[in-house]
Coordinates of C-alpha atoms in Angstrom, one line a residue:
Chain A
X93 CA 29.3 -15.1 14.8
X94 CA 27.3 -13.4 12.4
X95 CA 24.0 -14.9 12.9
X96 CA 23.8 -17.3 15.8
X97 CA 21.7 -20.4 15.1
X98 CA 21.3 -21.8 18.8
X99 CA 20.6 -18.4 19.6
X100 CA 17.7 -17.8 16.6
X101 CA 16.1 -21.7 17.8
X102 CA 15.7 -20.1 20.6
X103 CA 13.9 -17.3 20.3
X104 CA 11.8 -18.8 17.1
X105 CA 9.2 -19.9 19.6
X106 CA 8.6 -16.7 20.8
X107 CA 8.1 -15.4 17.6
X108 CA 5.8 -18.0 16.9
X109 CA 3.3 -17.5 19.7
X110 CA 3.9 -13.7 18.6
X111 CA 3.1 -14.2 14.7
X112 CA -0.5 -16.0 16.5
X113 CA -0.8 -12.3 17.6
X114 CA -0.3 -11.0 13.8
X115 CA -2.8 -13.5 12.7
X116 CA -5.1 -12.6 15.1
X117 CA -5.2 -8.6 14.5
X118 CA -5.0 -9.3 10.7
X119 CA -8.1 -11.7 10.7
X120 CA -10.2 -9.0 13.1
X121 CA -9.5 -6.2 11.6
X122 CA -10.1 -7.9 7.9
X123 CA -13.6 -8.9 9.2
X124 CA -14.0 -5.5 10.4
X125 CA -13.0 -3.7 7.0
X126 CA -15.2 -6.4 5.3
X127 CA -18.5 -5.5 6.9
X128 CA -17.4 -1.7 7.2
X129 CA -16.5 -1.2 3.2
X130 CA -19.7 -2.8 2.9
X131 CA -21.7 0.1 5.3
X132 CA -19.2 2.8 3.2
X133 CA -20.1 1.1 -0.3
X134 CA -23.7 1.1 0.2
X135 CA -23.6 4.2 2.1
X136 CA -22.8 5.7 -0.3
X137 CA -24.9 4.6 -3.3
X138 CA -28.1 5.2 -1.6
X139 CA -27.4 8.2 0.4
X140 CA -28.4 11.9 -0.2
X141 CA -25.7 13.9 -2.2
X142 CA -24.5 15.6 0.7
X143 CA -23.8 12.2 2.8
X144 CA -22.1 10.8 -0.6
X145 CA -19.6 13.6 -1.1
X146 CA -18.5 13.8 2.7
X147 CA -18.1 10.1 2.6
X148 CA -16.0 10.2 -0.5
X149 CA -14.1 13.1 1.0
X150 CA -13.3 10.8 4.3
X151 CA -12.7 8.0 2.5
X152 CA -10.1 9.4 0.7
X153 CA -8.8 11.6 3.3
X154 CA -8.2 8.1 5.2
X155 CA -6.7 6.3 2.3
X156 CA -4.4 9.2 1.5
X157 CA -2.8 9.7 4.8
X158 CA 0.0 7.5 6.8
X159 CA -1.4 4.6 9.4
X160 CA 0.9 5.2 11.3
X161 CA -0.6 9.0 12.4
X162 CA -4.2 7.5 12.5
X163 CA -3.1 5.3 14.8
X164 CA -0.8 7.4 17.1
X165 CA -4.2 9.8 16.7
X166 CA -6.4 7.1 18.2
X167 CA -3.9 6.2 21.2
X168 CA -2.8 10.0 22.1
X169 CA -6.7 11.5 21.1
X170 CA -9.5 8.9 22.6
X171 CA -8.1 9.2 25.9
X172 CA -8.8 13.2 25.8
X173 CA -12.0 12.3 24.9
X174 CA -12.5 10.1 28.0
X175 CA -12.3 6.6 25.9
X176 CA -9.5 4.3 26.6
X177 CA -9.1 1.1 24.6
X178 CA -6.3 -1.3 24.8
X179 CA -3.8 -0.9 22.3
X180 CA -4.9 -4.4 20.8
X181 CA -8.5 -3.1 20.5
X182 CA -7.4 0.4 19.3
X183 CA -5.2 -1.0 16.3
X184 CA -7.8 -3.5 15.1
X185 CA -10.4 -0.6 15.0
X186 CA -7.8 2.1 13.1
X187 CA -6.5 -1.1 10.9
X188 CA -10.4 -1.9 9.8
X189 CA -11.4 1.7 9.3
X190 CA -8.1 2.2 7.2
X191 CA -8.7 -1.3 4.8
X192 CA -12.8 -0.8 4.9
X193 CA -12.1 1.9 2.7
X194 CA -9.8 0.5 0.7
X195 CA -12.5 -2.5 0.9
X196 CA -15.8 0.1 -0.7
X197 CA -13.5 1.2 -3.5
X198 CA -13.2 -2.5 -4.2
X199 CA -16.5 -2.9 -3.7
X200 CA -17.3 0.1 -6.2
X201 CA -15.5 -0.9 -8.7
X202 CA -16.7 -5.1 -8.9
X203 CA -19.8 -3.4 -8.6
X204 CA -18.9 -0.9 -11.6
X205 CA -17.4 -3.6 -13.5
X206 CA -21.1 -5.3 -14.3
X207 CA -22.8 -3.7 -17.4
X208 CA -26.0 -1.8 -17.3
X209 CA -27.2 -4.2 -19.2
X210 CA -27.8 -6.8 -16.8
X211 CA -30.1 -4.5 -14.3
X212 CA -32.1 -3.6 -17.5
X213 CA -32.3 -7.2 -18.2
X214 CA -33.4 -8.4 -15.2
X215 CA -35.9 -5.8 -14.7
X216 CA -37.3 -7.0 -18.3
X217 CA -37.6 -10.4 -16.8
X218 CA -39.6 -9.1 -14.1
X219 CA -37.1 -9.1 -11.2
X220 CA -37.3 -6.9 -8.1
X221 CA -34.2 -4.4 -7.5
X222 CA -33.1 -6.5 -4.1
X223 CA -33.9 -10.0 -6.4
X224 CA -31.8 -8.4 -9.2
X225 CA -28.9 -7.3 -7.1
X226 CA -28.6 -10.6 -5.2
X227 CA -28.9 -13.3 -7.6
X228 CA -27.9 -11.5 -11.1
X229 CA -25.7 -8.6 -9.9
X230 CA -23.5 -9.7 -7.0
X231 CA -22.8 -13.3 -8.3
X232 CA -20.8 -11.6 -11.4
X233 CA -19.4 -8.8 -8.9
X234 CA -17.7 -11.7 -6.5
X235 CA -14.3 -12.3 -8.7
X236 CA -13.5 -8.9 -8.3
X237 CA -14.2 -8.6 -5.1
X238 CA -12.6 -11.8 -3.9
X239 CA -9.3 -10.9 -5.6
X240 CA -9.1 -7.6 -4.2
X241 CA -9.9 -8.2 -0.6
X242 CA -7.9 -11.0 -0.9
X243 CA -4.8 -8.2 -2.0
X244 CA -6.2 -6.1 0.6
X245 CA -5.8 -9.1 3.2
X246 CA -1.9 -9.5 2.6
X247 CA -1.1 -6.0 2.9
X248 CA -3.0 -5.4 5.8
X249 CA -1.2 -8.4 7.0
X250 CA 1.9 -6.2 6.4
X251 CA 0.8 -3.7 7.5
X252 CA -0.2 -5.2 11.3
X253 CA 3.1 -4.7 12.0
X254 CA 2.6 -1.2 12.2
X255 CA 0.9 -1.6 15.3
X256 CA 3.9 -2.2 16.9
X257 CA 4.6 1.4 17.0
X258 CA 1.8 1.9 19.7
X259 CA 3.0 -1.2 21.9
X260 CA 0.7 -4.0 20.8
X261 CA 2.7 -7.0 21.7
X262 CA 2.8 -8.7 17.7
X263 CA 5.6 -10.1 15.7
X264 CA 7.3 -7.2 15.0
X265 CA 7.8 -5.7 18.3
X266 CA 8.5 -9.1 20.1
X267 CA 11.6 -9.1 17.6
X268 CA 12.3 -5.4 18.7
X269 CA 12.1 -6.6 22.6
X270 CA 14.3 -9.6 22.0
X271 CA 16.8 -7.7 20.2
X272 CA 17.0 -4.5 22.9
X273 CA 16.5 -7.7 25.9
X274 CA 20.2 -9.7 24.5
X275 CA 21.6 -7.0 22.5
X276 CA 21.4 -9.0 19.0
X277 CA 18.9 -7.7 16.7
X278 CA 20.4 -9.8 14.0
X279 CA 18.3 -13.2 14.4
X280 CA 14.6 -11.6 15.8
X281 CA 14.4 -9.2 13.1
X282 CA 15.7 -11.3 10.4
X283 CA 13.6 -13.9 11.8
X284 CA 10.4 -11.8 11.7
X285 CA 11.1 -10.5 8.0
X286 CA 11.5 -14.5 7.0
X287 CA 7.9 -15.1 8.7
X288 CA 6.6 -12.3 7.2
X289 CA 7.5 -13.4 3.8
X290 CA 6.6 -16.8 4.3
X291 CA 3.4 -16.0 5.4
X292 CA 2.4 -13.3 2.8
X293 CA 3.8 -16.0 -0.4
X294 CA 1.3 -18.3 1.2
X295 CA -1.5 -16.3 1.1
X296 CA -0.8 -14.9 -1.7
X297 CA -0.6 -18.4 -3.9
X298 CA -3.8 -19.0 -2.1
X299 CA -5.5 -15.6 -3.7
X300 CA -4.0 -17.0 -7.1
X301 CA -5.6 -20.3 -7.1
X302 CA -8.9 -18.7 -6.1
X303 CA -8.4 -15.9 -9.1
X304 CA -7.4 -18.9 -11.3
X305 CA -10.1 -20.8 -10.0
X306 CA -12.7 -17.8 -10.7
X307 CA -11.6 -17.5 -14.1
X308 CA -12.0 -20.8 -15.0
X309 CA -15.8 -20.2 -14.2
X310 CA -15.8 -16.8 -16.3
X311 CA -14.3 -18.6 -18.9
X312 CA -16.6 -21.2 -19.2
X313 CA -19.6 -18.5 -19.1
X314 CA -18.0 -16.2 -21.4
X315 CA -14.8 -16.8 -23.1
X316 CA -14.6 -13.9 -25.0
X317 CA -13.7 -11.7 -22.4
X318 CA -10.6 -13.4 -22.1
X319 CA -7.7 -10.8 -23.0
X320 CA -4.4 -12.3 -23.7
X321 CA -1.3 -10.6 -22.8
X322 CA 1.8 -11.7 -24.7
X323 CA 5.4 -11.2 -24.0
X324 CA 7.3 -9.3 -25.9
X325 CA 10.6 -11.0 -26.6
X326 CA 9.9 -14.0 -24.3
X327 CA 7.3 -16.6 -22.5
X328 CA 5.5 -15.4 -19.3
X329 CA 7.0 -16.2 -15.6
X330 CA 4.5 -16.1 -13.1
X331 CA 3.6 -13.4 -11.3
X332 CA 1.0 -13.1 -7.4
X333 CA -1.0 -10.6 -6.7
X334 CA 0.8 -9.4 -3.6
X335 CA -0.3 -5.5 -3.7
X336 CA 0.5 -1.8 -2.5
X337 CA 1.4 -2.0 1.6
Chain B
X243 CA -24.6 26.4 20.2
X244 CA -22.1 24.5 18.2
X245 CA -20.8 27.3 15.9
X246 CA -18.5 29.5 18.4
X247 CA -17.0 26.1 19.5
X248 CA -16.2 25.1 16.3
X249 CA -14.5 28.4 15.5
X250 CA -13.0 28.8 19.0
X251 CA -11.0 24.9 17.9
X252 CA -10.1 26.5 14.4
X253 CA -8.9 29.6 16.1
X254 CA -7.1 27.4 18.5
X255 CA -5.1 25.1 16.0
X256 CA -4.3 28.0 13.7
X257 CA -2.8 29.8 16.9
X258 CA -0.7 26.4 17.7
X259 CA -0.3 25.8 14.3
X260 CA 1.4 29.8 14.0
X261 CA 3.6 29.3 17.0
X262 CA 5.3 26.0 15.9
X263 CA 5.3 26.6 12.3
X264 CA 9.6 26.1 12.0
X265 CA 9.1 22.6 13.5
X266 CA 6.0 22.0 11.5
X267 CA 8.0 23.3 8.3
X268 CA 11.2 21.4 9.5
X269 CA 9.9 17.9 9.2
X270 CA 7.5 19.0 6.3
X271 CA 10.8 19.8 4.4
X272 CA 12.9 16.1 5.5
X273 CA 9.0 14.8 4.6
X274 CA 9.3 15.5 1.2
X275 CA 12.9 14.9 0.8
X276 CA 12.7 11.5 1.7
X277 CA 9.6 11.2 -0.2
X278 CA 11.2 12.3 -3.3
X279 CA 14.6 10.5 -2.7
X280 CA 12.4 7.3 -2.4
X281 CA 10.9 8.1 -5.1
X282 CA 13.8 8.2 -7.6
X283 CA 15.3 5.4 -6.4
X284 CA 11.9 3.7 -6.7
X285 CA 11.3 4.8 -10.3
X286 CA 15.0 3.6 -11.1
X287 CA 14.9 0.0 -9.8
X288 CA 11.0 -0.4 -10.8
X289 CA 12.1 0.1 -14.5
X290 CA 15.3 -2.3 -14.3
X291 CA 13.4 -5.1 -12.7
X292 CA 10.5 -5.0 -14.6
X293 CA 12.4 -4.5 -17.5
X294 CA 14.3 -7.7 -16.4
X295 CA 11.4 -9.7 -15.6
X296 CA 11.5 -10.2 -19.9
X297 CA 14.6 -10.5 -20.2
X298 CA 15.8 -13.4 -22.6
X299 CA 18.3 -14.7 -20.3
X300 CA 16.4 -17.0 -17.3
X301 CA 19.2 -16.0 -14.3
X302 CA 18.0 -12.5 -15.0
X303 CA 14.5 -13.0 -14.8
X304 CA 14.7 -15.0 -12.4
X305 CA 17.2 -12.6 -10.2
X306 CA 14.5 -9.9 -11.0
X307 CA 11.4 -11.9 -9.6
X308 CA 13.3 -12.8 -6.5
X309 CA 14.0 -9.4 -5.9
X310 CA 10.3 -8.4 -6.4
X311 CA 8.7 -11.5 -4.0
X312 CA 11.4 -10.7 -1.5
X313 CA 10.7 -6.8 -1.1
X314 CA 7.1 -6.7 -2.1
X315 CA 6.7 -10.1 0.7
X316 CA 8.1 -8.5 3.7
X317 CA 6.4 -5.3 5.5
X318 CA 8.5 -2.3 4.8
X319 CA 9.0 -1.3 8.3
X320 CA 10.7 -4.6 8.8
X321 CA 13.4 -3.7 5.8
X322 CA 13.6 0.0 7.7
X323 CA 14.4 -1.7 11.2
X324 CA 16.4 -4.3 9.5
X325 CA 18.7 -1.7 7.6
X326 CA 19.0 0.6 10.7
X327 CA 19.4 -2.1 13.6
X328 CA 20.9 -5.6 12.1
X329 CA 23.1 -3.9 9.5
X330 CA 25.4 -2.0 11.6
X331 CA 26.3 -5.3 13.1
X332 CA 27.7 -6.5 9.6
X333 CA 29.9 -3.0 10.1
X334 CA 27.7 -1.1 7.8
X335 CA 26.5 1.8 10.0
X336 CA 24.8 4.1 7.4
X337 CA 23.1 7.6 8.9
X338 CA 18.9 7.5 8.9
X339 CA 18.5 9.3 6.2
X340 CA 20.2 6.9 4.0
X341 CA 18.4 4.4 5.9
X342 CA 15.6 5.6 5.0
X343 CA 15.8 6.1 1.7
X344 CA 17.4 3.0 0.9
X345 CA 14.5 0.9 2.9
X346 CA 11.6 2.8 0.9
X347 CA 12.9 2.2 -2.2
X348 CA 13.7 -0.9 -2.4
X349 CA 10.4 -1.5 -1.0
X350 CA 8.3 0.3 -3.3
X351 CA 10.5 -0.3 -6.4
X352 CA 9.6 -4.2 -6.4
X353 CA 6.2 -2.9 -6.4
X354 CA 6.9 -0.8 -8.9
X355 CA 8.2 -3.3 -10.9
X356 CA 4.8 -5.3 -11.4
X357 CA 3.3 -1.9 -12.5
X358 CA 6.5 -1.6 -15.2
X359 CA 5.9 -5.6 -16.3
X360 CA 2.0 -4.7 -16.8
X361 CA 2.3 -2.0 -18.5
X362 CA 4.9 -3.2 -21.0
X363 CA 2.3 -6.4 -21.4
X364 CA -0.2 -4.2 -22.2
X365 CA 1.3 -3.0 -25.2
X366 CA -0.1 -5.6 -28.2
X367 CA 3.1 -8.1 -29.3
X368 CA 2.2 -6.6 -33.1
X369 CA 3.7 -3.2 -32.0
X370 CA 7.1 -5.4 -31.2
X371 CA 6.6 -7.5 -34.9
X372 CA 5.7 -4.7 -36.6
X373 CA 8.8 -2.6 -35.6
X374 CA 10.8 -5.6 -35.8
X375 CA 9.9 -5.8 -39.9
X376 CA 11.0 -2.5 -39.9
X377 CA 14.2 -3.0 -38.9
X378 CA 14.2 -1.7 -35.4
X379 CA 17.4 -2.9 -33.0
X380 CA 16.1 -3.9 -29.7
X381 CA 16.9 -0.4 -27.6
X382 CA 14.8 2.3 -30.4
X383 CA 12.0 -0.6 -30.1
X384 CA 11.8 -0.4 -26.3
X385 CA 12.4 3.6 -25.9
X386 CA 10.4 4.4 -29.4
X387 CA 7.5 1.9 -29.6
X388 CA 7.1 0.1 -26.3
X389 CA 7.8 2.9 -23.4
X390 CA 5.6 5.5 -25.3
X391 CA 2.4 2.9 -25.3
X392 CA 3.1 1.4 -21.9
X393 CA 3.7 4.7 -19.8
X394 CA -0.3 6.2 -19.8
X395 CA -1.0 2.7 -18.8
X396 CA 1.3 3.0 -15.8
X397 CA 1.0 6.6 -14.5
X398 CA -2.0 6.1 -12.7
X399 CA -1.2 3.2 -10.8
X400 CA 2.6 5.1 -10.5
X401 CA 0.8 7.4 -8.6
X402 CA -0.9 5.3 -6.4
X403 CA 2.4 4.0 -5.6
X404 CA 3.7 7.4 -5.0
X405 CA 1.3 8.4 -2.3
X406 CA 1.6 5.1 -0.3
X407 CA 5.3 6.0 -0.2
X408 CA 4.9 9.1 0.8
X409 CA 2.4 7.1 3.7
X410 CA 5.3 5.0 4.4
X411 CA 7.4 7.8 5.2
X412 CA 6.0 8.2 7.9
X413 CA 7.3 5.2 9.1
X414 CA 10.9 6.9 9.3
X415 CA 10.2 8.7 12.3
X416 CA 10.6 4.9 14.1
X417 CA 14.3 5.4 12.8
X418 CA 15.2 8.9 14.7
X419 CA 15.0 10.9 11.5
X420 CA 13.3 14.2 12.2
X421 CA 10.3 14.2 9.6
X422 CA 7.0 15.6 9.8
X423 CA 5.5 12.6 11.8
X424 CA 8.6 13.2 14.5
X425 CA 8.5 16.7 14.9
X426 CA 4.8 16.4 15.1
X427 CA 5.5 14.1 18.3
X428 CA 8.1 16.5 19.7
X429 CA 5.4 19.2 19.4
X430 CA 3.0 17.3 21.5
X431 CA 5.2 15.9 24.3
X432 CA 5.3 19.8 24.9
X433 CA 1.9 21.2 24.2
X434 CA -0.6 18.3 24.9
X435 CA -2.5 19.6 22.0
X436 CA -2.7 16.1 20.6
X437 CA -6.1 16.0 18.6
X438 CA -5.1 19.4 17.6
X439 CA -1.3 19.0 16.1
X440 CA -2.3 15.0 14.2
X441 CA -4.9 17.3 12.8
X442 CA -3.0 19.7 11.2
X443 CA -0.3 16.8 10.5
X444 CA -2.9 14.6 8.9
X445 CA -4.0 17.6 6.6
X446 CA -0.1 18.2 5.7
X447 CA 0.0 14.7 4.6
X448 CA -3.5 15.0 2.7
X449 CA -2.1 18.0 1.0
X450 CA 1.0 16.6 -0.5
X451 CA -0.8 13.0 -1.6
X452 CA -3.1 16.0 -3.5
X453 CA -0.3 17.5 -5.0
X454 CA 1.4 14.0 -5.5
X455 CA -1.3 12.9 -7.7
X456 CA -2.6 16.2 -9.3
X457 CA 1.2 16.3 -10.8
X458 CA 0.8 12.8 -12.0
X459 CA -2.5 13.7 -13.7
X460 CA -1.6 16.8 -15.2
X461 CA 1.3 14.7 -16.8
X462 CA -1.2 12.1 -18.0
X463 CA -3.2 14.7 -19.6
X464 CA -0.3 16.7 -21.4
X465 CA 0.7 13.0 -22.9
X466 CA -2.6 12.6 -24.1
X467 CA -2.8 16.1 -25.7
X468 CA 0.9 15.0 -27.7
X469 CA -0.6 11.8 -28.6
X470 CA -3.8 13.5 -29.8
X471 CA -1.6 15.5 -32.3
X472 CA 0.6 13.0 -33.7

C-alpha cells in the first residue's frame, strides 16, 4: 500500500505535539527578531558612521549567507568558546538574529516610506523629535511594517524546520525519526509537508485580511495613493503574500 | 595586545584554508552547479506559471496558482526530503543531484512566479490597448511590449530570489550530495577547526550572493543604458 492510512492516524498525533514545538520556536524566535531589528534599525540611524557601516556590513553578511551554516556555526563554535546551549535555545537565538535583520530592513524601509514632509510638518507645529516620531511618524510607518513581519513570520515558520538539522526535536525531524523508526517515510513526511502548508495558508490569509484591513484605513485617509493594477487579458485571481524562505 | 592574536587567527585559517583548498574547491564547484541548475529551472517554471496565472482559460490559472500555494506553502527542505526519501518508494529512485535540483526549483520557481505576475501587472493595460489597435497578435505583444516593460521591474527582486537559492543550497548537503556545506563538515570532523573552516565557508557563500547580485545589477544597468537610447 502506497500510503497507509491506519498507519498515518497513527503517527498524526505525534506530529501534532511536534508541530506545538514548530509553533513554539517560530513565535520565540519572531519576538526575538522583533525587538532585535528594532536595536539594528535604530542602531543604526543614530549611531556614528563607523558603527552604521559595520552594522550594515553584518547585516548583510547574515542575510546573504545559508541558515543552515549559522546554525551548524553556533552548535559546533559556542562550545569552543566554553558556552553550551541546548539546541532548542541555540536555534531560537541564530533563527532571531537571522529574521531581526531581515526585520530592520523592514523596519528601514516603512520608515523610508514616510515623506520628509511630515517631520518638517510636525516640527512646524511645534512637536518634539520623540513626540513627532511616535504619534505622526510611526502610526503611518505600521502598514508596512505589519505586512512585512507578518511575511517575515511565515517564512521563518518555514524555515524552523531547518533546525532539525542540529537535532531540535520539531516537526520536521519527528517525521525524519518516525520514518528511519518503521521504515516508511511516506506518511510522516507527507504528513509534515500537509501541516506545513496548512499552517503557512492560514497565516498567511490572516496577514491578507490585516493588509486589507490597513488599506481600508489608508484609503479612507488618502485615496489617492491608491495604484491600480490591471490585468492584461483577464480579471485578477487572488494572490497571499507568502514570501522568499 | 589584541593585534598579533588577530593575525596569528588569520595566519591560521589561511594555512587551513591552503591545505584543504581541493575539498574547499570541490564542493564550491557542486555549490554553484546546483545553484545554477536551480536556477534555470527556476527561471523556466517562474515565467510559465506566472505567465499562466493570466491566462484566459480558468483550469490554467487555476493549475498555475495551485502550483504556486503548494511549493511556495511548504518549507523547501521538506520537498528535498520528500523527493530523496518518499519518492523512491513510488519506484522513482533519482540520484541527489537531480534531487536536488528538481527540489530547489520547483521551490523557488513558484516564488518566482509571483515576481513574473507583478511584474507583468506593473506594466499599464494601455501598453496592451495600444498595441492591440495596432494590430499586434498576442505572442509580439507579450515578447515586444510587455516583457521589455516588466523585466527592470523584476530583476531586482529576481535577484533576491537568486541568492536565497543559492542559501538554500545549502540545504543539499542533508541529501549526501558533496557541496560546499558537506565538504566543509568533512573538513571539520578531521581538523576540529570549526570556527575557523564555517568562517571561511560563510565568506565563500558571502562571495558568490556578491557576485550573484553584482551580475544582476550590471544587467539592470546595461538595460537602462538601451532604454536610454531608444
Amino acid at each position: 500500500m502506497l500510503f497507509d492510512l491506519s498507519f498515518a492516524s497513527e503517527i498524526l498525533r505525534n506530529l501534532a505535539s511536534a508541530s506545538a514545538v514548530t509553533i513554539q520556536v517560530t513565535l520565540a524566535s519572531f519576538t526575538l527578531a522583533v525587538f532585535f531589528g528594532l536595536i539594528l534599525f535604530i542602531q543604526s540611524q543614530t549611531a556614528g558612521r563607523a558603527t552604521t557601516i559595520s552594522l550594515r556590513f553584518l547585516s548583510d553578511f547574515i542575510r546573504s549567507t545559508p541558515l543552515l551554516i549559522q546554525l551548524y556555526a553556533m552548535y559546533f563554535v559556542l562550545p569552543e568558546a566554553g558556552i553550551r546551549l541546548s539546541p532548542m535555545l541555540g536555534g531560537v537565538l541564530v533563527l532571531g538574529l537571522h529574521y531581526g535583520c531581515y526585520a530592520a530592513e523592514t523596519y528601514r524601509a516603512a520608515y523610508f516610506s514616510v515623506p520628509e514632509g511630515q517631520w518638517e510638518a510636525a516640527y512646524a507645529l511645534g512637536l518634539s523629535r520623540a513626540k513627532t516620531g511616535a504619534l505622526v511618524i510611526f502610526p503611518q510607518m505600521l502598514p508596512t511594517v505589519v505586512v512585512g513581519l507578518g511575511n517575515s513570520l511565515i517564512a521563518l515558520f518555514k524555515e524552523s524546520a531547518t533546525l532539525s538539522a542540529i537535532g531540535v526535536m520539531e516537526l520536521l525531524s519527528q517525521a525524519k525519526e518516525i520514518g528511519s523508526e518503521n521504515f516508511r517515510y511516506t506518511e510522516p513526511i507527507t504528513l509534515a509537508g500537509v501541516i506545513y502548508l496548512t499552517l503557512s495558508l492560514v497565516a498567511a490569509a490572516a496577514i491578507s485580511a490585516a493588509e486589507r484591513k490597513f488599506k481600508r484605513h489608508a484609503r479612507s485617509d488618502r485615496d489617492h495613493s491608491e495604484i491600480h493594477h490591471s490585468p492584461n487579458t483577464c480579471r485578477k485571481t487572488g494572490n497571499s503574500p507568502l514570501t522568499n524562505p | 595586545m589584541s593585534k598579533p592574536t588577530i593575525s596569528a587567527a588569520i595566519e591560521f585559517i589561511l594555512a587551513l584554508t591552503a591545505t584543504h583548498i581541493g575539498s574547499l574547491f570541490d564542493g564550491l564547484i557542486v555549490t554553484i552547479w546546483v545553484t545554477a541548475g536551480a536556477s534555470a529551472l527556476t527561471i523556466t517554471l517562474a515565467m510559465l506559471a506566472g505567465i499562466a496565472r493570466r491566462s484566459e482559460r480558468r483550469a490554467v490559472r487555476r493549475a498555475a496558482a495551485t502550483y504556486v500555494e503548494l511549493f511556495r506553502g511548504v518549507p523547501v527542505i521538506v520537498q528535498l526530503f520528500w523527493l530523496y526519501y518518499v519518492l523512491p518508494m513510488f519506484g522513482v529512485t533519482l540520484p541527489a543531484s537531480a534531487v536536488a535540483i528538481i527540489a530547489l526549483g520547483l521551490c523557488f520557481g513558484a516564488y518566482g512566479a509571483e515576481i513574473v505576475r507583478s511584474a507583468r501587472d506593473s506594466v499599464a493595460h494601455g501598453q496592451v490597448d495600444a498595441a492591440c489597435a495596432l494590430g499586434m497578435k498576442r505572442a509580439p505583444t507579450f515578447w515586444l511590449v510587455i516583457f521589455p516593460q516588466a523585466l527592470p521591474v523584476a530583476l531586482p527582486q529576481l535577484g533576491n530570489l537568486l541568492v536565497d537559492l543559492l542559501k538554500s543550497s545549502a540545504l543539499v548537503s542533508l541529501v549526501t550530495l558533496h557541496d560546499l556545506t558537506f565538504n566543509a563538515q568533512n573538513i571539520i570532523l578531521e581538523t576540529q577547526a570549526a570556527g575557523s573552516i564555517f568562517l571561511v565557508i560563510l565568506i565563500f557563500y558571502y562571495a558568490l550572493a556578491s557576485i550573484i547580485l553584482f551580475g544582476i545589477r550590471i544587467f539592470e544597468r546595461s538595460l537602462n543604458r538601451t532604454k536610454g537610447r531608444a
